[in-house]
Backbone as JSON, one array per atom type, in Angstrom:
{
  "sequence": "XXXXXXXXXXXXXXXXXXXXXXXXXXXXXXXXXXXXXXXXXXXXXXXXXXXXXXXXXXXXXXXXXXXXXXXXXXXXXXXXXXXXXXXXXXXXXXX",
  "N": [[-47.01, 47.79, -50.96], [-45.81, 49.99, -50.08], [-43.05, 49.57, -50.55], [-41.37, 48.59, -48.88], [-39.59, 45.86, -47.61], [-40.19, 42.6, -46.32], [-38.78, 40.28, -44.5], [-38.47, 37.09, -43.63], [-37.76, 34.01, -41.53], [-38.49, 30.88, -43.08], [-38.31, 28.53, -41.84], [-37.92, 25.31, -39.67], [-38.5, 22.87, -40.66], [-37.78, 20.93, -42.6], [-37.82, 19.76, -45.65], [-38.66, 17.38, -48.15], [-39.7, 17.76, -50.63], [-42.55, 18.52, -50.46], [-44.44, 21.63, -49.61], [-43.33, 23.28, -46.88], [-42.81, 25.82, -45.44], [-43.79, 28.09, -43.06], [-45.5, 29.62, -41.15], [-45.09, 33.25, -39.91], [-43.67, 33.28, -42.37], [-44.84, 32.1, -44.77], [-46.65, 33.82, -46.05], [-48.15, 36.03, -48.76], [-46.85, 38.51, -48.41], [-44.92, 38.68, -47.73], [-41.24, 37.92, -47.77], [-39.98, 35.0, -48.42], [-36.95, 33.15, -46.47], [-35.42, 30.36, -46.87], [-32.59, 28.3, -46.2], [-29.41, 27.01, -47.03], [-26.22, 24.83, -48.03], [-23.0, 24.92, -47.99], [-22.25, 23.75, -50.18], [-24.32, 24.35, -51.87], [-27.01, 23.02, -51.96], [-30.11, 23.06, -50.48], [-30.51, 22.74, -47.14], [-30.47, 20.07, -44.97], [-32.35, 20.48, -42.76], [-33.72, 22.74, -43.43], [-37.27, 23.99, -44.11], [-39.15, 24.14, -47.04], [-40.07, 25.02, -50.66], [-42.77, 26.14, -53.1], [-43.47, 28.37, -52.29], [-40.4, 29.52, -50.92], [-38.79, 32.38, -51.22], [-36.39, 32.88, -51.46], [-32.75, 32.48, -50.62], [-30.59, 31.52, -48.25], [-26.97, 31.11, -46.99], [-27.01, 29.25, -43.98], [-26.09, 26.98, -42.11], [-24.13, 25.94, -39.37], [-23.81, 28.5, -38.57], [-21.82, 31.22, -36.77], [-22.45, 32.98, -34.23], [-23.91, 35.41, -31.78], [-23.61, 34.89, -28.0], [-24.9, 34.37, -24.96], [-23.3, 36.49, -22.13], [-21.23, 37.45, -23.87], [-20.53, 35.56, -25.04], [-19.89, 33.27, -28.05], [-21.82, 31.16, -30.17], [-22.45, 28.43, -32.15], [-24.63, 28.05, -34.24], [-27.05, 26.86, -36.15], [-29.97, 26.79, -38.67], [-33.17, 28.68, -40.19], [-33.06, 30.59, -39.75], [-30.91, 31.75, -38.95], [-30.21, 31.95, -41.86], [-31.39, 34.16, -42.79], [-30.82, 36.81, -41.6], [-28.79, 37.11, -43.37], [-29.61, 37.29, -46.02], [-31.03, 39.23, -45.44], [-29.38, 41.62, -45.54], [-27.92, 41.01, -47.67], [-29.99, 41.8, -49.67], [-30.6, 44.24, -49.02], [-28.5, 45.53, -49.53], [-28.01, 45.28, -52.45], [-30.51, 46.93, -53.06], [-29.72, 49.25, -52.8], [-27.19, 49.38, -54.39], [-28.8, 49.24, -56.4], [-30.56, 51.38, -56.49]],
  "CA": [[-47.33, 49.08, -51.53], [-44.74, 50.86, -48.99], [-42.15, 49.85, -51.18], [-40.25, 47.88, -47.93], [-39.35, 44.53, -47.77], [-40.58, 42.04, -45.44], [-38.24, 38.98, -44.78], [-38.68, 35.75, -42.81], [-36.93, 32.53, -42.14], [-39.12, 30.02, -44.33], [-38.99, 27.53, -41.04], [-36.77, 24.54, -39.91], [-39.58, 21.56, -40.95], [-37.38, 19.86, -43.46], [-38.84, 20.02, -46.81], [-39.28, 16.03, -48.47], [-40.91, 17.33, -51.69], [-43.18, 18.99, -49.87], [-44.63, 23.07, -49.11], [-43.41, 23.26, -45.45], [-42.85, 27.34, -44.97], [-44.12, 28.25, -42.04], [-46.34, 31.09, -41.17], [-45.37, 33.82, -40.87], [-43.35, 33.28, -43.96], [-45.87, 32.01, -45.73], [-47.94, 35.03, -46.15], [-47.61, 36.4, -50.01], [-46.77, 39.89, -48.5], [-43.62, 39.03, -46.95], [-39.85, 37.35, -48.75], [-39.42, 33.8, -47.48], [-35.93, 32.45, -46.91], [-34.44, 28.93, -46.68], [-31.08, 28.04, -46.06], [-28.55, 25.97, -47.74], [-25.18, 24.62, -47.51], [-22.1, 25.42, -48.87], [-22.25, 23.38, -51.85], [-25.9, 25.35, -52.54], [-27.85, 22.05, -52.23], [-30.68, 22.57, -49.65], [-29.84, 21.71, -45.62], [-31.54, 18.76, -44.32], [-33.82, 20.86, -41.32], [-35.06, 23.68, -43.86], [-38.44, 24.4, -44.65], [-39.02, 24.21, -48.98], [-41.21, 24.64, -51.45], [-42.38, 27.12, -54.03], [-42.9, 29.61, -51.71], [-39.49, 30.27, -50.74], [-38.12, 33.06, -52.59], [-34.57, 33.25, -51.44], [-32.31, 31.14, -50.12], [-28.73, 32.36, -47.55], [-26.06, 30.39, -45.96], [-27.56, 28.8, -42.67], [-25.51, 26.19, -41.55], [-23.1, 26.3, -38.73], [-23.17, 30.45, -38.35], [-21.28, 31.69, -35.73], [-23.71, 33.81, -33.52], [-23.67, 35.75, -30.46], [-24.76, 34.07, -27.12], [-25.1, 34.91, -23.66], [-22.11, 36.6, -22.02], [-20.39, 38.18, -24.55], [-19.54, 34.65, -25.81], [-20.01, 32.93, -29.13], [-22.4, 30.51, -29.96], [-22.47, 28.24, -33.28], [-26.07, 27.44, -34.66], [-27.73, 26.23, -37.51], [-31.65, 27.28, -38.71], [-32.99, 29.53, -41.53], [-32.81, 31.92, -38.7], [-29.53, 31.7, -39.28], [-29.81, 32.53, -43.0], [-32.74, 35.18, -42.93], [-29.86, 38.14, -41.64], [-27.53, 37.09, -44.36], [-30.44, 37.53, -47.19], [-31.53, 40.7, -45.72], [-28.26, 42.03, -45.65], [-27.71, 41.06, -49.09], [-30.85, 42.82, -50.19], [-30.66, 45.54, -49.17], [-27.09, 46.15, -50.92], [-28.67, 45.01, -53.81], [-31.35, 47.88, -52.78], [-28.66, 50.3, -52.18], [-26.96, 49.78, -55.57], [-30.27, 49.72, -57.58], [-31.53, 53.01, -56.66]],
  "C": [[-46.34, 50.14, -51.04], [-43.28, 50.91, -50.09], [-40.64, 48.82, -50.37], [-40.5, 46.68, -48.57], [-39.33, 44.01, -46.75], [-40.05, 40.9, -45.36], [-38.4, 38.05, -43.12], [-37.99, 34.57, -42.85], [-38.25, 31.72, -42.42], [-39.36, 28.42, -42.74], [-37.53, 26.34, -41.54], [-37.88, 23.05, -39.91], [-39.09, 20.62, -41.94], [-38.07, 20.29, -44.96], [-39.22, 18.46, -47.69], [-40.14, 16.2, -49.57], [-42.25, 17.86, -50.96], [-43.5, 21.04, -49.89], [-44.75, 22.97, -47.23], [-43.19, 24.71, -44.84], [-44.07, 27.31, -44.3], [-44.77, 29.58, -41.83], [-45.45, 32.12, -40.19], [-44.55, 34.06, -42.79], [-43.69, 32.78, -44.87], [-46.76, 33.05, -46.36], [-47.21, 35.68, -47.78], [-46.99, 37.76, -49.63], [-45.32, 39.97, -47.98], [-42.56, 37.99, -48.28], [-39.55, 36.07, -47.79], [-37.92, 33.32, -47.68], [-35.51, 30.99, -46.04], [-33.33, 28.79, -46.38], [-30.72, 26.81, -46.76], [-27.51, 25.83, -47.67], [-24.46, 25.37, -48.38], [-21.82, 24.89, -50.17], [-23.6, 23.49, -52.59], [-27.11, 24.22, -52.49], [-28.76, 22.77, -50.31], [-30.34, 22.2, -48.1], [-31.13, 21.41, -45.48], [-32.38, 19.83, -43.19], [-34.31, 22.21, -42.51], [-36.31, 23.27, -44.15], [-38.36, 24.78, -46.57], [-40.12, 24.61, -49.43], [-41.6, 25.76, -52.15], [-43.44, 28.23, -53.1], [-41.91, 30.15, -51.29], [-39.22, 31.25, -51.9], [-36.75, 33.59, -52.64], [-33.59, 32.09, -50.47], [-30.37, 31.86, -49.28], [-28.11, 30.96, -46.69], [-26.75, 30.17, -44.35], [-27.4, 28.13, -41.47], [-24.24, 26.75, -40.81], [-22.31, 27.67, -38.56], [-22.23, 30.7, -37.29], [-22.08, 32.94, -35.39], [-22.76, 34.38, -32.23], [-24.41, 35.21, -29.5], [-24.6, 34.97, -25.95], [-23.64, 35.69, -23.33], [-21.16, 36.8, -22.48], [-19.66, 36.47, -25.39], [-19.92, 34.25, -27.11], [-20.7, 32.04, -29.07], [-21.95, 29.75, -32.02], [-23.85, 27.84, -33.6], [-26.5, 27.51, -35.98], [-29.42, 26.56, -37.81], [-31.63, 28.47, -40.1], [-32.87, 31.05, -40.59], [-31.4, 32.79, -39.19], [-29.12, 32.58, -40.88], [-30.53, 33.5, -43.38], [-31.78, 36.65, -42.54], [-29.56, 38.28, -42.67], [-27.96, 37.83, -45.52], [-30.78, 38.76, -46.93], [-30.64, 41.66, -45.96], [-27.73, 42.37, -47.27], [-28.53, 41.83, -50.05], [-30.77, 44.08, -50.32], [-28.97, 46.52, -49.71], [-27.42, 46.58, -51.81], [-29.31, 46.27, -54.11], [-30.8, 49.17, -53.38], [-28.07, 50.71, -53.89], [-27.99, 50.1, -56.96], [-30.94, 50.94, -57.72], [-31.0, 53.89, -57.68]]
}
C-alpha cells in the first residue's frame, strides 16, 4: 500500500520442479528473486517455483570480504542486489 518494494533472495534449496522459496520470500507482500546463469537457464543451488518473480545474475559475483579484500560467491544473495538495483532504475525512469 506504501508504494515501496520489498525484495528477497528466493533461497539457495535447488528447485527440481518443485516450490522451494523460502520464507521470508515467500510472503505475497514482498518480490522474490532467484538467480541464474549467464546463459539465463536457472543455477543448480536456487530456490524456484511460481513464486519467484524476478530473476538476477548470481553466480560467481565478486563481493566484498573481510579486510578490505575480495571475496567470490555464489547464492541468490548474490542476485537479490543486482534486481534491486535494477528496479529501482526502472523506478526512477517510470516516474
Amino acid at each position: 500500500a506504501s508504494g515501496k518494494w520489498i525484495v528477497f533472495a528466493a533461497g539457495n534449496a535447488g528447485y527440481n520442479g518443485r516450490n522451494t522459496v523460502g520464507s521470508p520470500a515467500s510472503s505475497v507482500h514482498c518480490l522474490a528473486v532467484s538467480s541464474i546463469n549467464s546463459d539465463g537457464t536457472l543455477s543448480g543451488f536456487s530456490s524456484g517455483g511460481p513464486r519467484v518473480d524476478l530473476a538476477a545474475g548470481g553466480g560467481m559475483i565478486i563481493s566484498a570480504g573481510l579486510n578490505n579484500n575480495r571475496v567470490v560467491m555464489s547464492g541468490t544473495s548474490m542476485a537479490t542486489p543486482t534486481a534491486a538495483g535494477a528496479l529501482l532504475l526502472l523506478r526512477q525512469v517510470m516516474k
